[in-house]
PDB file of C-alpha atoms in Angstrom:
ATOM      1  CA  MET A  23      -5.065   3.552 -15.980  1.00 66.00           C
ATOM      2  CA  GLU A  24      -2.698   0.703 -15.347  1.00 75.00           C
ATOM      3  CA  MET A  25      -0.267  -0.003 -12.520  1.00 77.00           C
ATOM      4  CA  GLU A  26       2.367  -2.727 -12.449  1.00 81.00           C
ATOM      5  CA  PHE A  27       4.566  -3.815  -9.524  1.00 81.00           C
ATOM      6  CA  GLN A  28       6.321  -6.865  -8.114  1.00 82.00           C
ATOM      7  CA  GLN A  29       5.035  -8.734  -5.074  1.00 83.00           C
ATOM      8  CA  ASP A  30       6.772 -11.875  -3.782  1.00 84.00           C
ATOM      9  CA  GLY A  31       8.778 -12.115  -6.994  1.00 85.00           C
ATOM     10  CA  ARG A  32       5.666 -12.020  -9.209  1.00 87.00           C
ATOM     11  CA  VAL A  33       4.554  -9.208 -11.468  1.00 87.00           C
ATOM     12  CA  VAL A  34       1.133  -7.839 -10.446  1.00 86.00           C
ATOM     13  CA  ARG A  35      -0.809  -5.672 -12.909  1.00 85.00           C
ATOM     14  CA  LEU A  36      -3.852  -3.629 -11.876  1.00 82.00           C
ATOM     15  CA  LYS A  37      -6.084  -2.136 -14.551  1.00 82.00           C
ATOM     16  CA  GLY A  38      -8.688   0.527 -13.830  1.00 77.00           C
ATOM     17  CA  ILE A  39     -12.214   0.401 -15.215  1.00 76.00           C
ATOM     18  CA  ARG A  40     -13.539   3.538 -16.881  1.00 70.00           C
ATOM     19  CA  SER A  41     -17.333   3.433 -16.935  1.00 69.00           C
ATOM     20  CA  LYS A  42     -17.883   6.870 -18.480  1.00 69.00           C
ATOM     21  CA  PRO A  43     -15.620   8.939 -20.691  1.00 70.00           C
ATOM     22  CA  LEU A  44     -13.982  11.902 -18.979  1.00 64.00           C
ATOM     23  CA  SER A  45     -15.020  15.370 -20.055  1.00 69.00           C
ATOM     24  CA  TRP A  46     -13.969  18.954 -19.406  1.00 71.00           C
ATOM     25  CA  ILE A  47     -16.243  21.463 -17.725  1.00 72.00           C
ATOM     26  CA  ASP A  48     -16.427  24.914 -19.255  1.00 75.00           C
ATOM     27  CA  PRO A  49     -15.826  27.857 -16.847  1.00 73.00           C
ATOM     28  CA  ARG A  50     -19.314  29.212 -17.624  1.00 78.00           C
ATOM     29  CA  GLU A  51     -20.868  25.827 -16.782  1.00 77.00           C
ATOM     30  CA  CYS A  52     -18.850  25.767 -13.576  1.00 70.00           C
ATOM     31  CA  SER A  53     -20.211  29.192 -12.649  1.00 73.00           C
ATOM     32  CA  LYS A  54     -23.798  27.980 -13.211  1.00 74.00           C
ATOM     33  CA  VAL A  55     -23.193  24.917 -11.042  1.00 68.00           C
ATOM     34  CA  LEU A  56     -21.715  27.053  -8.259  1.00 68.00           C
ATOM     35  CA  LYS A  57     -24.765  29.339  -8.240  1.00 72.00           C
ATOM     36  CA  GLY A  58     -27.128  26.370  -7.904  1.00 65.00           C
ATOM     37  CA  THR A  59     -25.406  24.539  -5.042  1.00 57.00           C
ATOM     38  CA  ASN A  60     -23.733  25.226  -1.734  1.00 49.00           C
ATOM     39  CA  SER A  61     -20.637  23.235  -2.535  1.00 55.00           C
ATOM     40  CA  LEU A  62     -18.852  21.832  -5.509  1.00 51.00           C
ATOM     41  CA  TYR A  63     -16.150  19.231  -5.710  1.00 56.00           C
ATOM     42  CA  ILE A  64     -13.788  19.595  -8.632  1.00 54.00           C
ATOM     43  CA  VAL A  65     -11.299  16.911  -9.456  1.00 52.00           C
ATOM     44  CA  PHE A  66      -8.339  17.698 -11.642  1.00 51.00           C
ATOM     45  CA  LEU A  67      -7.005  14.701 -13.495  1.00 48.00           C
ATOM     46  CA  TRP A  68      -3.723  14.774 -15.269  1.00 49.00           C
ATOM     47  CA  ILE A  69      -3.929  12.003 -17.813  1.00 49.00           C
ATOM     48  CA  LEU A  70      -0.495  10.805 -18.708  1.00 47.00           C
ATOM     49  CA  ASN A  71       0.579   8.784 -21.652  1.00 44.00           C
ATOM     50  CA  ALA A  72      -0.866   5.285 -21.160  1.00 42.00           C
ATOM     51  CA  GLN A  73       2.490   3.752 -22.014  1.00 43.00           C
ATOM     52  CA  MET A  74       4.273   5.630 -19.235  1.00 49.00           C
ATOM     53  CA  LYS A  75       5.320   3.309 -16.422  1.00 51.00           C
ATOM     54  CA  PHE A  76       6.741   4.082 -12.996  1.00 52.00           C
ATOM     55  CA  LYS A  77      10.286   2.772 -12.743  1.00 52.00           C
ATOM     56  CA  GLY A  78      11.114   3.952  -9.221  1.00 53.00           C
ATOM     57  CA  ARG A  79      12.804   7.054  -7.859  1.00 52.00           C
ATOM     58  CA  SER A  80      14.332   9.410 -10.388  1.00 62.00           C
ATOM     59  CA  GLU A  81      17.229  10.368  -8.105  1.00 72.00           C
ATOM     60  CA  PRO A  82      19.321   7.913  -6.041  1.00 80.00           C
ATOM     61  CA  LEU A  83      18.945   7.752  -2.268  1.00 82.00           C
ATOM     62  CA  PRO A  84      21.476   9.790  -0.288  1.00 87.00           C
ATOM     63  CA  ARG A  85      24.374   7.791   1.158  1.00 91.00           C
ATOM     64  CA  LYS A  86      23.276   8.437   4.779  1.00 91.00           C
ATOM     65  CA  MET A  87      19.767   7.148   3.975  1.00 89.00           C
ATOM     66  CA  LYS A  88      21.204   3.965   2.426  1.00 89.00           C
ATOM     67  CA  LEU A  89      23.353   3.373   5.518  1.00 92.00           C
ATOM     68  CA  LEU A  90      20.371   3.930   7.821  1.00 90.00           C
ATOM     69  CA  LEU A  91      18.169   1.525   5.850  1.00 89.00           C
ATOM     70  CA  GLN A  92      20.943  -1.048   5.811  1.00 91.00           C
ATOM     71  CA  GLU A  93      21.654  -0.728   9.545  1.00 93.00           C
ATOM     72  CA  PHE A  94      17.976  -1.144  10.488  1.00 92.00           C
ATOM     73  CA  ARG A  95      16.890  -3.469   7.668  1.00 89.00           C
ATOM     74  CA  ASP A  96      15.067  -5.740  10.160  1.00 88.00           C
ATOM     75  CA  VAL A  97      12.840  -2.765  11.092  1.00 87.00           C
ATOM     76  CA  PHE A  98      12.162  -1.727   7.483  1.00 84.00           C
ATOM     77  CA  GLU A  99      11.394  -5.225   6.116  1.00 85.00           C
ATOM     78  CA  GLU A 100       7.984  -5.715   4.539  1.00 82.00           C
ATOM     79  CA  PRO A 101       5.739  -7.781   6.840  1.00 81.00           C
ATOM     80  CA  THR A 102       5.114 -11.354   5.705  1.00 86.00           C
ATOM     81  CA  GLU A 103       2.349 -12.185   8.181  1.00 86.00           C
ATOM     82  CA  LEU A 104      -0.191 -10.595  10.499  1.00 82.00           C
ATOM     83  CA  PRO A 105       1.066  -9.255  13.833  1.00 80.00           C
ATOM     84  CA  PRO A 106       0.793 -11.644  16.795  1.00 83.00           C
ATOM     85  CA  LYS A 107      -2.243 -11.621  19.091  1.00 83.00           C
ATOM     86  CA  ARG A 108      -1.799  -9.156  21.943  1.00 82.00           C
ATOM     87  CA  GLY A 109      -2.998  -9.311  25.518  1.00 83.00           C
ATOM     88  CA  GLN A 110      -4.913  -6.041  25.163  1.00 81.00           C
ATOM     89  CA  ASP A 111      -7.960  -5.718  22.895  1.00 73.00           C
ATOM     90  CA  HIS A 112      -8.379  -2.199  21.497  1.00 77.00           C
ATOM     91  CA  ARG A 113     -11.832  -2.848  20.073  1.00 75.00           C
ATOM     92  CA  ILE A 114     -14.483  -0.218  20.750  1.00 73.00           C
ATOM     93  CA  ALA A 115     -17.296  -1.831  22.726  1.00 72.00           C
ATOM     94  CA  LEU A 116     -20.690  -0.821  21.350  1.00 72.00           C
ATOM     95  CA  VAL A 117     -23.821  -0.601  23.503  1.00 70.00           C
ATOM     96  CA  ASN A 118     -26.559  -3.001  22.332  1.00 69.00           C
ATOM     97  CA  GLU A 119     -24.245  -4.328  19.613  1.00 65.00           C
ATOM     98  CA  GLY A 120     -24.347  -1.004  17.822  1.00 64.00           C
ATOM     99  CA  ALA A 121     -28.111  -0.580  17.540  1.00 67.00           C
ATOM    100  CA  VAL A 122     -29.138   2.382  15.406  1.00 67.00           C
ATOM    101  CA  ILE A 123     -30.210   5.497  17.292  1.00 67.00           C
ATOM    102  CA  LYS A 124     -33.519   6.769  15.948  1.00 70.00           C
ATOM    103  CA  MET A 125     -33.020  10.510  16.328  1.00 68.00           C
ATOM    104  CA  LYS A 126     -32.576  13.277  13.837  1.00 70.00           C
ATOM    105  CA  PRO A 127     -28.944  14.301  13.370  1.00 68.00           C
ATOM    106  CA  TYR A 128     -27.706  17.002  15.748  1.00 69.00           C
ATOM    107  CA  ARG A 129     -30.807  16.678  17.949  1.00 61.00           C
ATOM    108  CA  TYR A 130     -29.093  14.825  20.774  1.00 62.00           C
ATOM    109  CA  PRO A 131     -29.830  16.115  24.276  1.00 65.00           C
ATOM    110  CA  SER A 132     -26.938  17.995  25.899  1.00 60.00           C
TER     111      SER A 132
END
């Protein structure tokens, strides 16, 4: 899989790494797997033509949307830097610097 986009006027290309070839699972195999486990995760992949590239929206933006984006363009600009430091810290304070609790899961006293 390959993705290409522009960032700061430069073309950026990301290429995926496929470690194993993809394969289909037969419905009978799927049935066997379901009988042997409590849960099963199935991922459906639609593999498109490798040459296909995303060129943006297929239909133009409505006129009202264009006007809204233009009127509030300062709000919808992409950020160029990190937000400024704030007076309030929203960090979660951990007891004992987050020491691991040595108890079995779901055995906490009520």
